[in-house]
Short mmCIF file of C-alpha atoms and ligand atoms in Angstrom, two decimals:
data_model
loop_
_atom_site.label_atom_id
_atom_site.label_comp_id
_atom_site.label_asym_id
_atom_site.label_seq_id
_atom_site.Cartn_x
_atom_site.Cartn_y
_atom_site.Cartn_z
CA MET I 398 14.56 16.16 -19.50
CA LEU I 399 17.54 13.94 -18.67
CA ILE I 400 17.52 12.55 -14.67
CA ASN I 401 20.39 11.17 -13.30
CA THR I 402 19.62 8.78 -9.86
CA ASP I 403 21.80 6.19 -8.67
CA TYR I 404 17.94 4.62 -7.57
CA LEU I 405 14.82 5.26 -8.79
CA VAL I 406 11.71 4.42 -6.62
CA VAL I 407 8.77 3.36 -7.85
CA GLY I 408 5.62 4.54 -5.53
CA ALA I 409 5.94 7.23 -2.94
CA GLY I 410 3.56 4.97 -0.38
CA ALA I 411 4.87 4.31 2.62
CA SER I 412 7.23 1.02 1.51
CA GLY I 413 9.14 3.61 -0.96
CA LEU I 414 9.02 6.33 1.52
CA ALA I 415 10.56 3.95 4.45
CA PHE I 416 13.08 2.44 1.66
CA ALA I 417 13.85 5.70 0.51
CA ASP I 418 14.69 6.75 3.93
CA ALA I 419 16.41 4.00 5.43
CA LEU I 420 19.10 4.52 2.36
CA VAL I 421 19.59 8.16 2.26
CA THR I 422 20.23 7.39 5.74
CA GLU I 423 22.05 4.57 5.29
CA THR I 424 24.46 5.81 2.39
CA ALA I 425 25.39 9.10 0.13
CA ALA I 426 23.38 7.76 -2.73
CA GLU I 427 21.23 10.10 -4.80
CA VAL I 428 17.28 8.96 -4.79
CA THR I 429 14.54 9.61 -7.38
CA VAL I 430 10.97 8.51 -6.02
CA ILE I 431 8.33 8.81 -8.25
CA ASP I 432 4.16 8.08 -7.93
CA ARG I 433 1.14 8.75 -10.05
CA ARG I 434 -1.00 10.12 -7.51
CA ASP I 435 -0.05 13.98 -6.48
CA VAL I 436 1.20 13.82 -3.86
CA ALA I 437 3.25 11.07 -1.56
CA GLY I 438 1.86 8.57 0.66
CA GLY I 439 0.63 6.04 -1.35
CA HIS I 440 -3.02 4.88 -0.75
CA TRP I 441 -4.25 6.99 2.31
CA MET I 442 -4.51 9.97 0.15
CA ASP I 443 -7.76 8.06 -0.89
CA ALA I 444 -8.60 6.58 2.44
CA TYR I 445 -12.39 6.11 3.69
CA PRO I 446 -13.05 9.23 6.05
CA PHE I 447 -12.93 7.03 9.43
CA VAL I 448 -10.23 4.56 8.89
CA ARG I 449 -7.41 4.68 11.27
CA LEU I 450 -4.18 2.88 11.45
CA HIS I 451 -5.36 -0.59 12.89
CA THR I 452 -1.68 -0.50 14.70
CA PRO I 453 0.13 1.81 16.98
CA SER I 454 1.11 4.86 15.52
CA ALA I 455 4.78 4.22 17.52
CA TYR I 456 6.04 2.05 14.90
CA TYR I 457 4.15 3.07 11.52
CA GLY I 458 5.70 5.25 8.69
CA VAL I 459 9.18 5.70 7.84
CA GLY I 460 12.58 5.13 10.06
CA SER I 461 13.47 9.22 10.78
CA LEU I 462 10.31 11.12 11.80
CA ALA I 463 8.33 9.94 14.34
CA LEU I 464 4.13 9.53 13.68
CA GLY I 465 2.59 10.79 17.00
CA GLU I 466 3.52 10.94 20.30
CA ASP I 467 3.52 7.42 21.72
CA ARG I 468 0.63 8.72 23.57
CA VAL I 469 -2.05 5.74 25.41
CA ASP I 470 -5.57 6.82 24.58
CA GLN I 471 -7.34 7.41 27.79
CA LEU I 472 -10.79 7.10 26.65
CA GLY I 473 -13.22 5.03 23.75
CA GLU I 474 -12.08 1.73 21.98
CA ASN I 475 -8.55 2.41 21.80
CA ALA I 476 -8.45 3.16 25.89
CA GLY I 477 -5.02 1.56 27.45
CA PHE I 478 -3.88 1.39 24.21
CA TYR I 479 -0.96 2.72 22.20
CA GLU I 480 -2.35 6.53 20.00
CA ARG I 481 -3.34 5.29 16.10
CA ALA I 482 -2.96 8.01 13.69
CA THR I 483 -6.11 8.97 11.43
CA GLY I 484 -6.21 8.29 7.81
CA ASP I 485 -5.62 12.19 7.23
CA GLU I 486 -2.58 11.79 10.27
CA VAL I 487 -0.73 9.61 7.90
CA PHE I 488 -1.67 11.31 5.15
CA GLY I 489 -0.06 14.42 6.54
CA TYR I 490 2.54 12.63 8.11
CA PHE I 491 4.09 11.12 4.64
CA ILE I 492 3.83 14.36 2.86
CA GLU I 493 6.12 16.00 5.63
CA ALA I 494 8.32 12.58 5.57
CA ALA I 495 8.71 13.42 1.69
CA SER I 496 9.23 16.95 2.33
CA ARG I 497 12.51 15.76 4.69
CA LEU I 498 13.70 13.59 2.47
CA THR I 499 13.72 16.14 -0.16
CA GLU I 500 15.46 18.95 2.23
CA THR I 501 18.26 16.09 2.40
CA GLY I 502 19.08 17.34 -1.20
CA ARG I 503 19.72 13.31 -2.02
CA CYS I 504 16.14 12.53 -2.85
CA ARG I 505 13.68 14.00 -5.22
CA VAL I 506 10.42 13.22 -4.90
CA LEU I 507 8.49 13.45 -8.19
CA THR I 508 4.37 13.16 -7.63
CA GLY I 509 2.24 13.03 -10.42
CA HIS I 510 4.72 10.89 -12.94
CA GLU I 511 3.91 7.72 -14.09
CA TYR I 512 6.75 4.84 -14.78
CA LEU I 513 6.48 3.24 -18.43
CA GLY I 514 9.48 0.68 -17.68
CA CYS I 515 12.39 0.62 -19.65
CA GLY I 516 13.13 2.17 -22.81
CA SER I 517 16.18 2.20 -25.28
CA ASP I 518 17.92 5.06 -23.56
CA GLY I 519 17.23 4.14 -19.81
CA GLU I 520 14.18 4.37 -17.78
CA GLN I 521 10.79 5.80 -19.10
CA ILE I 522 8.57 8.21 -17.12
CA ARG I 523 5.86 10.66 -17.50
CA ASP I 524 4.84 14.16 -16.51
CA LEU I 525 1.07 13.40 -15.98
CA SER I 526 0.65 17.65 -15.74
CA THR I 527 2.03 17.95 -19.02
CA GLY I 528 2.55 14.59 -20.77
CA GLU I 529 5.99 15.50 -21.27
CA LEU I 530 8.03 11.98 -21.31
CA HIS I 531 11.64 11.80 -19.17
CA VAL I 532 14.23 9.77 -19.11
CA VAL I 533 16.13 8.82 -15.94
CA ALA I 534 19.44 7.10 -16.16
CA VAL I 535 19.28 4.73 -13.20
CA ARG I 536 23.50 4.40 -11.65
CA ARG I 537 22.28 1.49 -9.57
CA LYS I 538 18.64 -0.11 -9.30
CA VAL I 539 15.16 0.50 -10.17
CA VAL I 540 12.98 0.14 -6.62
CA ASP I 541 9.45 -1.18 -7.54
CA ALA I 542 7.81 -0.16 -4.22
CA ARG I 543 4.10 -0.30 -6.37
CA TYR I 544 4.57 -4.56 -6.68
CA LEU I 545 2.27 -5.00 -3.61
CA GLU I 546 0.23 -1.62 -4.56
CA ALA I 547 -2.99 -1.69 -1.74
CA SER I 548 -6.27 -2.39 -3.65
CA ILE I 549 -9.02 0.23 -1.95
CA PRO I 550 -11.98 1.19 -2.10
CA ALA I 551 -12.11 4.33 -3.25
CA THR I 552 -9.90 3.09 -6.68
CA HIS I 553 -11.05 -0.60 -7.37
CA THR I 554 -13.59 -2.00 -9.53
CA VAL I 555 -16.76 -3.06 -7.99
CA PRO I 556 -16.22 -7.18 -8.31
CA PHE I 557 -19.69 -7.85 -8.94
CA GLU I 558 -22.61 -6.87 -11.68
CA VAL I 559 -24.52 -3.70 -10.09
CA ALA I 560 -27.79 -3.37 -11.46
CA PRO I 561 -28.99 0.13 -12.49
CA ARG I 562 -31.10 1.98 -9.79
CA ALA I 563 -29.32 -0.75 -7.31
CA GLN I 564 -28.28 1.52 -4.08
CA LEU I 565 -24.50 0.80 -3.84
CA VAL I 566 -21.90 3.44 -2.15
CA PRO I 567 -18.57 2.87 -1.71
CA VAL I 568 -17.13 2.57 1.72
CA ASN I 569 -15.65 6.68 1.29
CA ALA I 570 -19.22 8.26 0.31
CA LEU I 571 -20.64 6.33 3.76
CA PRO I 572 -20.72 9.42 6.04
CA ALA I 573 -22.04 11.55 3.80
CA ALA I 574 -24.71 9.21 2.27
CA ALA I 575 -25.73 8.32 5.67
CA ARG I 576 -29.64 8.57 6.29
CA SER I 577 -31.63 8.48 9.24
CA ASP I 578 -34.37 6.57 7.79
CA CYS I 579 -32.61 3.12 6.28
CA SER I 580 -31.29 0.19 6.66
CA TYR I 581 -27.57 -0.75 6.12
CA ALA I 582 -26.08 -4.18 4.18
CA VAL I 583 -22.28 -4.11 4.60
CA LEU I 584 -20.66 -5.97 1.65
CA GLY I 585 -17.44 -7.26 2.50
CA SER I 586 -15.67 -9.64 5.23
CA GLY I 587 -12.62 -8.17 6.32
CA LYS I 588 -11.47 -5.06 8.03
CA THR I 589 -12.57 -2.12 6.16
CA ALA I 590 -16.22 -4.00 6.65
CA ALA I 591 -16.01 -4.24 10.32
CA ASP I 592 -14.89 -0.53 10.40
CA ALA I 593 -18.00 0.24 8.27
CA CYS I 594 -20.14 -2.09 10.70
CA ILE I 595 -18.22 0.13 13.81
CA TRP I 596 -18.82 3.22 12.23
CA LEU I 597 -22.81 2.47 11.58
CA LEU I 598 -23.50 1.49 15.27
CA ASP I 599 -21.01 4.82 16.61
CA ASN I 600 -23.49 6.98 14.48
CA GLY I 601 -26.26 5.77 16.72
CA VAL I 602 -27.62 3.06 13.41
CA PRO I 603 -29.53 0.24 15.87
CA PRO I 604 -27.88 -3.60 14.95
CA ASP I 605 -30.57 -4.97 13.86
CA ARG I 606 -31.46 -2.51 10.58
CA ILE I 607 -27.13 -3.54 9.84
CA ARG I 608 -27.34 -6.30 7.79
CA TRP I 609 -23.61 -7.75 7.03
CA ILE I 610 -23.06 -9.94 3.73
CA ARG I 611 -20.26 -11.90 4.99
CA PRO I 612 -18.52 -14.09 2.00
CA ARG I 613 -16.06 -15.74 4.31
CA GLU I 614 -15.91 -16.00 8.33
CA ALA I 615 -12.53 -13.97 9.39
CA TRP I 616 -9.74 -14.49 12.34
CA PHE I 617 -8.40 -11.29 14.02
CA TYR I 618 -5.94 -10.22 16.40
CA ASP I 619 -6.30 -9.18 19.53
CA ARG I 620 -5.00 -5.80 19.59
CA ARG I 621 -3.28 -6.19 23.38
CA HIS I 622 -1.10 -8.45 21.60
CA PHE I 623 0.30 -5.02 19.51
CA GLN I 624 1.16 -2.76 21.67
CA PRO I 625 4.72 -1.78 21.97
CA LEU I 626 7.07 0.40 23.93
CA GLU I 627 6.16 0.29 27.56
CA GLN I 628 3.55 -2.40 26.81
CA VAL I 629 5.95 -4.75 24.64
CA GLY I 630 5.67 -7.48 26.51
CA ALA I 631 2.02 -8.36 25.26
CA ILE I 632 4.07 -8.77 21.36
CA MET I 633 6.37 -11.10 23.49
CA GLU I 634 3.73 -13.32 24.82
CA GLY I 635 1.54 -12.88 21.50
CA ASN I 636 4.91 -14.62 20.05
CA SER I 637 4.83 -16.87 22.39
CA LEU I 638 0.95 -17.71 21.95
CA ASP I 639 1.96 -18.23 17.92
CA ALA I 640 5.46 -20.16 18.72
CA GLU I 641 3.33 -22.44 21.21
CA ALA I 642 0.40 -23.14 19.08
CA GLY I 643 2.50 -23.86 16.35
CA ALA I 644 4.46 -26.78 17.99
CA ASN I 645 1.81 -28.42 19.07
CA ALA I 646 -0.39 -28.17 16.19
CA THR I 647 -1.47 -31.34 14.50
CA ASP I 648 -3.07 -29.95 11.83
CA VAL I 649 -4.27 -26.54 10.58
CA ASP I 650 -7.77 -26.57 12.42
CA ASP I 651 -6.26 -27.22 15.43
CA LEU I 652 -3.72 -24.67 14.81
CA PHE I 653 -6.66 -21.95 14.82
CA GLU I 654 -8.34 -23.66 17.49
CA ARG I 655 -5.13 -23.62 19.86
CA LEU I 656 -4.61 -19.75 18.69
CA GLU I 657 -8.40 -18.94 19.56
CA ALA I 658 -8.07 -21.05 23.15
CA SER I 659 -5.06 -19.10 24.34
CA GLY I 660 -6.17 -15.87 23.41
CA ARG I 661 -4.21 -14.74 20.85
CA LEU I 662 -7.15 -15.18 17.63
CA VAL I 663 -10.59 -14.15 17.87
CA ARG I 664 -13.38 -14.58 15.28
CA ILE I 665 -16.76 -12.63 14.85
CA ASP I 666 -19.18 -15.83 15.72
CA PRO I 667 -17.65 -18.92 17.48
CA ALA I 668 -20.29 -20.89 15.62
CA TRP I 669 -19.20 -20.72 12.66
CA PRO I 670 -15.86 -22.15 10.86
CA ALA I 671 -13.41 -18.89 9.89
CA THR I 672 -11.11 -19.33 7.17
CA MET I 673 -9.79 -16.02 6.46
CA TYR I 674 -6.62 -14.53 8.00
CA ARG I 675 -5.75 -10.86 6.46
CA GLY I 676 -3.88 -10.25 9.65
CA THR I 677 -6.07 -7.58 10.63
CA MET I 678 -7.42 -6.71 14.77
CA LEU I 679 -9.80 -5.58 16.37
CA SER I 680 -10.18 -4.55 20.42
CA ALA I 681 -12.64 -6.55 22.61
CA ARG I 682 -15.01 -3.48 22.54
CA GLU I 683 -15.05 -3.68 18.64
CA LEU I 684 -15.57 -7.29 18.86
CA THR I 685 -18.59 -6.59 21.55
CA ALA I 686 -20.04 -4.26 19.00
CA LEU I 687 -19.78 -6.24 15.86
CA ARG I 688 -21.32 -9.47 17.53
CA GLN I 689 -24.66 -7.63 18.12
CA ILE I 690 -25.47 -7.84 14.64
CA GLY I 691 -27.08 -10.73 14.03
CA ASP I 692 -28.44 -10.42 10.59
CA VAL I 693 -25.61 -12.04 8.76
CA VAL I 694 -25.53 -13.78 5.15
CA ARG I 695 -23.15 -16.24 4.43
CA LEU I 696 -24.13 -17.84 1.02
CA GLY I 697 -20.51 -16.43 -0.46
CA ARG I 698 -19.23 -13.60 -2.65
CA VAL I 699 -21.58 -11.16 -4.22
CA ARG I 700 -22.41 -11.91 -7.65
CA ARG I 701 -25.20 -9.70 -9.01
CA LEU I 702 -26.78 -6.52 -6.90
CA GLU I 703 -30.25 -5.90 -7.73
CA VAL I 704 -32.94 -3.68 -6.77
CA GLU I 705 -34.85 -6.32 -4.83
CA ARG I 706 -32.40 -9.25 -4.73
CA ILE I 707 -28.87 -9.71 -4.52
CA VAL I 708 -27.29 -12.93 -6.00
CA LEU I 709 -24.48 -14.56 -4.53
CA GLU I 710 -22.54 -17.28 -4.98
CA ARG I 711 -24.40 -20.26 -2.84
CA GLY I 712 -28.44 -18.74 -3.25
CA GLU I 713 -29.51 -14.90 -3.19
CA THR I 714 -31.08 -12.95 -0.92
CA LYS I 715 -33.73 -10.06 -1.21
CA THR I 716 -32.90 -6.66 -0.49
CA ASP I 717 -34.69 -3.27 -1.32
CA THR I 718 -35.33 -0.12 -1.79
CA ASP I 719 -34.60 0.93 1.68
CA VAL I 720 -31.49 -0.65 2.03
CA MET I 721 -28.50 1.10 1.37
CA HIS I 722 -25.77 -1.53 0.28
CA VAL I 723 -22.28 -0.10 1.11
CA ASP I 724 -19.51 -2.08 -1.18
CA CYS I 725 -16.31 -2.78 1.49
CA THR I 726 -15.16 -5.97 -1.18
CA ALA I 727 -11.50 -4.05 -1.89
CA ALA I 728 -9.27 -6.24 -1.05
CA GLY I 729 -6.82 -4.31 0.79
CA LEU I 730 -3.53 -6.19 1.15
CA ASN I 731 -2.06 -6.97 -1.92
CA ASN I 732 -1.71 -11.18 -3.05
CA ALA I 733 0.83 -11.30 -5.07
CA PRO I 734 3.35 -13.68 -5.30
CA ALA I 735 6.69 -14.10 -3.78
CA THR I 736 9.54 -12.92 -6.16
CA PRO I 737 13.12 -12.54 -5.24
CA ILE I 738 13.37 -9.20 -3.63
CA PHE I 739 16.94 -8.52 -4.62
CA GLN I 740 17.22 -8.60 -8.62
CA PRO I 741 19.80 -7.41 -10.78
CA GLY I 742 19.63 -4.02 -11.39
CA ARG I 743 16.25 -4.21 -9.79
CA ILE I 744 14.52 -4.74 -5.96
CA VAL I 745 11.20 -5.63 -5.64
CA LEU I 746 9.91 -4.61 -2.53
CA GLN I 747 7.90 -7.23 -0.57
CA GLN I 748 6.92 -8.26 3.09
CA VAL I 749 9.57 -10.25 4.92
CA ARG I 750 8.58 -10.32 8.85
CA HIS I 751 4.78 -11.03 8.79
CA LEU I 752 2.79 -7.88 9.67
CA SER I 753 5.46 -4.95 9.28
CA PRO I 754 5.09 -3.32 5.77
CA CYS I 755 7.19 -0.13 7.24
CA PHE I 756 9.83 -2.26 9.17
CA ASN I 757 10.17 -4.38 6.02
CA ALA I 758 10.64 -1.51 3.40
CA ALA I 759 13.56 -0.12 5.65
CA LEU I 760 15.11 -3.50 6.40
CA ILE I 761 15.74 -3.42 2.74
CA GLY I 762 17.17 -0.52 2.38
CA TYR I 763 19.52 -1.26 5.20
CA VAL I 764 20.46 -4.68 3.31
CA GLU I 765 20.85 -2.75 0.18
CA ALA I 766 23.22 -0.50 2.00
CA HIS I 767 25.33 -2.68 3.86
CA ARG I 768 25.53 -6.02 1.57
CA ASP I 769 27.62 -6.24 -1.79
CA ASP I 770 26.08 -9.99 -2.71
CA ASP I 771 22.38 -10.02 -3.83
CA VAL I 772 22.09 -13.90 -3.05
CA GLU I 773 23.37 -12.67 0.56
CA LYS I 774 20.93 -9.86 0.27
CA ASN I 775 18.29 -12.55 -0.36
CA ARG I 776 19.40 -14.78 2.47
CA LEU I 777 18.58 -11.52 4.87
CA CYS I 778 15.12 -10.73 3.35
CA PRO I 779 13.65 -13.66 1.20
CA PRO I 780 10.19 -12.77 0.84
CA ASN I 781 6.69 -13.34 2.59
CA PRO I 782 3.92 -13.19 1.02
CA TYR I 783 0.41 -11.37 2.98
CA ALA I 784 -1.77 -13.76 3.89
CA SER I 785 -4.91 -14.25 2.76
CA SER I 786 -6.67 -17.71 4.43
CA ILE I 787 -5.79 -20.36 7.18
CA GLU I 788 -3.63 -21.89 5.15
CA ASP I 789 -0.92 -19.28 4.39
CA TRP I 790 -0.19 -19.03 8.19
CA PRO I 791 2.15 -21.62 8.47
CA ARG I 792 4.12 -20.54 6.06
CA MET I 793 3.88 -16.89 6.83
CA MET I 794 4.79 -17.93 10.71
CA SER I 795 7.93 -20.58 9.90
CA ARG I 796 9.36 -17.81 7.30
CA THR I 797 9.53 -15.23 9.70
CA TRP I 798 10.75 -16.68 12.90
CA ARG I 799 13.52 -18.62 10.65
CA THR I 800 14.33 -15.22 8.65
CA GLU I 801 14.42 -13.02 12.41
CA GLY I 802 16.97 -15.68 13.41
CA ARG I 803 19.23 -15.09 10.48
CA TRP I 804 19.02 -10.97 11.72
CA LEU I 805 20.17 -12.33 15.17
CA ARG I 806 23.48 -13.66 13.63
CA GLU I 807 24.19 -10.64 11.48
CA ALA I 808 25.58 -8.10 14.70
CA ASP I 809 24.95 -5.17 12.45
CA VAL I 810 21.92 -6.49 11.21
CA SER I 811 20.52 -7.34 15.14
CA ALA I 812 21.67 -3.49 15.97
CA TRP I 813 19.71 -2.41 13.46
CA ALA I 814 16.78 -3.99 14.16
CA THR I 815 16.96 -2.95 17.65
CA GLN I 816 16.97 0.89 17.37
CA SER I 817 14.61 0.91 14.95
CA ARG I 818 11.44 3.19 15.31
CA LEU I 819 9.91 0.77 13.20
CA ASN I 820 10.21 -2.65 15.03
CA LEU I 821 7.67 -3.26 17.17
CA LEU I 822 9.67 -5.27 19.40
CA ARG I 823 12.10 -2.05 19.87
CA ALA I 824 11.21 -2.04 23.61
CA LEU I 825 12.18 -5.42 24.46
CA PRO I 826 15.20 -5.34 25.68
CA ASP I 827 14.24 -2.60 28.34
CA HIS I 828 11.88 -4.55 29.64
CA ALA I 829 14.19 -7.82 29.93
CA SER I 830 13.91 -8.13 33.28
CA GLU I 831 9.91 -8.01 33.93
CA PRO I 832 8.42 -11.13 35.29
CA ALA I 833 5.65 -11.51 32.15
CA VAL I 834 8.55 -11.02 29.45
CA GLN I 835 10.64 -13.27 30.81
CA ILE I 836 7.74 -15.86 31.31
CA ALA I 837 6.70 -15.29 27.36
CA VAL I 838 10.46 -15.58 26.35
CA LYS I 839 10.97 -18.09 27.58
CA ARG I 840 7.73 -19.93 26.54
CA TYR I 841 8.88 -18.86 23.02
CA LEU I 842 12.46 -20.18 23.22
CA THR I 843 10.79 -23.52 24.37
CA HIS I 844 8.84 -23.84 21.01
CA VAL I 845 10.17 -21.55 18.55
CA THR I 846 12.39 -24.51 16.66
CA ALA I 847 9.84 -27.30 17.05
CA ALA I 848 7.45 -24.41 15.37
CA ILE I 849 9.22 -23.88 12.38
CA ASP I 850 9.64 -27.64 12.04
CA ARG I 851 6.06 -28.18 12.46
CA LEU I 852 4.84 -25.49 10.49
CA LYS I 853 7.35 -26.32 7.47
CA GLN I 854 4.98 -29.47 7.04
CA LEU I 855 2.06 -28.02 7.10
CA ASP I 856 3.04 -25.48 4.95
CA ARG I 857 1.19 -26.32 1.41
CA SER I 858 3.06 -24.08 -0.35
CA SER I 859 6.14 -25.65 -0.22
C1 FAD Q 1871 -6.43 0.57 4.70
C2 FAD Q 1871 -5.49 0.22 4.95
C3 FAD Q 1871 -5.20 0.23 6.12
C4 FAD Q 1871 -3.91 -0.25 6.36
N1 FAD Q 1871 -3.62 0.05 8.20
C5 FAD Q 1871 -2.13 -0.50 8.42
C6 FAD Q 1871 -1.80 -0.35 9.41
O1 FAD Q 1871 -2.41 0.28 10.61
N2 FAD Q 1871 -0.52 -0.77 10.16
C7 FAD Q 1871 0.56 -1.46 9.07
O2 FAD Q 1871 1.38 -2.24 9.91
N3 FAD Q 1871 -0.11 -1.28 7.82
C8 FAD Q 1871 -1.40 -0.96 7.64
N4 FAD Q 1871 -2.02 -1.89 5.85
C9 FAD Q 1871 -0.69 -2.10 5.14
C10 FAD Q 1871 -0.64 -1.14 3.99
O3 FAD Q 1871 -0.51 -1.65 2.86
C11 FAD Q 1871 0.39 -0.26 4.04
O4 FAD Q 1871 0.44 0.11 5.77
C12 FAD Q 1871 1.18 0.53 3.32
O5 FAD Q 1871 0.76 1.78 3.34
C13 FAD Q 1871 0.77 -0.05 2.11
O6 FAD Q 1871 2.41 0.88 1.17
P1 FAD Q 1871 2.27 0.34 -0.14
O7 FAD Q 1871 4.02 2.03 -0.64
O8 FAD Q 1871 3.07 -0.83 -0.18
O9 FAD Q 1871 1.78 0.65 -1.07
P2 FAD Q 1871 0.28 2.01 -1.90
O10 FAD Q 1871 0.18 2.76 -0.39
O11 FAD Q 1871 -0.03 1.41 -2.14
O12 FAD Q 1871 1.55 2.69 -2.85
C14 FAD Q 1871 2.08 2.51 -3.86
C15 FAD Q 1871 2.09 3.33 -5.20
O13 FAD Q 1871 2.37 2.87 -6.03
C16 FAD Q 1871 2.55 3.90 -6.74
N5 FAD Q 1871 2.50 3.36 -8.32
C17 FAD Q 1871 2.06 1.85 -9.01
N6 FAD Q 1871 2.64 1.75 -10.04
C18 FAD Q 1871 2.71 3.14 -10.80
C19 FAD Q 1871 3.87 3.66 -11.83
N7 FAD Q 1871 3.46 3.23 -12.75
N8 FAD Q 1871 4.15 4.75 -11.68
C20 FAD Q 1871 4.28 5.42 -10.62
N9 FAD Q 1871 3.58 5.30 -9.69
C21 FAD Q 1871 2.63 4.40 -9.69
C22 FAD Q 1871 1.12 3.84 -6.90
O14 FAD Q 1871 0.19 5.31 -6.86
C23 FAD Q 1871 0.78 4.23 -4.83
O15 FAD Q 1871 0.60 5.44 -4.80
C24 FAD Q 1871 -2.78 -0.92 5.36
C25 FAD Q 1871 -3.44 -0.66 4.38
C26 FAD Q 1871 -4.65 -0.32 4.29
C27 FAD Q 1871 -5.22 -0.81 2.54
#
């Protein structure tokens, strides 16, 4: 079968769908989105059962379809904050988003199809249910929406040896495997490990029966700084704290001390230096819960899990058959290096503004629709890889601020961003007269130029 299309988008995760949605909204182009998974939505299909968005639903997904109802939760750990969809809700949302794209008549979503690359007669894809090969004749561009494919517990390869009979459970299986008569060792430093610990605590496991094997200490944002709409002033306050810390930092350690002192970032145990920064967040209640876990093993990454012993990079520790080890070591965000987003015949979706994967994919779709020259498109959308450590923060923030400055000078891009539901700051103009917002905007404007200069000096990648 020969398929003709203007754009072939490889990957029907959040990025591929948000890009396709923007392109279909802004142009008359025909778009084909393919994914080797059986349904659209990317990694959410295989998410662990108790996952939720860590950011509010209000600015997640695709531009043309709301996720949730912008409710403020009244109860539970998210009380006072905007609702965050569960994994199942995100999964259902993307199926609907894909179906709506198909209903436009200009977008074909082929799930269960794998992209094989470019052959002599066009782009090659394989129907995974029949094994049939198809050729796709692409009139404009192939869009790589899998360059930053997420690494998740359900599909990653466990990065250490596991001896026969050692008890290792993937985090996805934790609710089904959990027993009242055992202890737990949670393996991993990031948000998934934190979620697993909180799930155990919420399900009545006493803190002294949880051991946390934490190779790195991580920084987390305070979730209150990511609340949009009526609480958008808190986002602006967070940005202004970033700018102030960036402008005054003498080095990277000093930078993080400033961010912590201002309440922008938190770490679980302030007695230990934290080197990991992934841009994830915790609420105050989650932080208090996690601080109850006192048995933390800080001997680096696990090398080998045995029945009675865990061998780590910098030593070993005892374990036993009554301990259920929970694997939370998948990387989550993909650390692929930056490559130009707009290339001849090709678009490689990546991050541009920090912490905004859906917004970035939609923005790239908008810029593709409204600019002709790849040099100009790349100027408006320079790649900005996900951060992994504190050393990445200066590059990530200075690139974000420089790029946002360029958008502000382009009237149409600025107008698009202001109305995009994926823009966490979209409600800022409506709240500009509030005293707290004015203070935050003033602090931000006072410091941002100096912060860009200072952070460029602290950026070891440049
Ligand atoms: C657990 C978790 C929670 C998160 N929570 C948030 C949040 O709250 N807020 C936020 O902003 N971000 C969040 N993120 C960041 C996350 O990266 C994005 O939300 C987003 O879902 C990533 O989508 P993606 O399309 O880039 O990648 P993916 O979802 O990984 O999609 C890539 C797709 O490409 C497909 N593919 C790969 N190779 C091929 C091929 N050869 N042929 C066909 N298809 C192929 C894959 O099957 C996959 O479906 C979270 C990430 C994780 C892992």
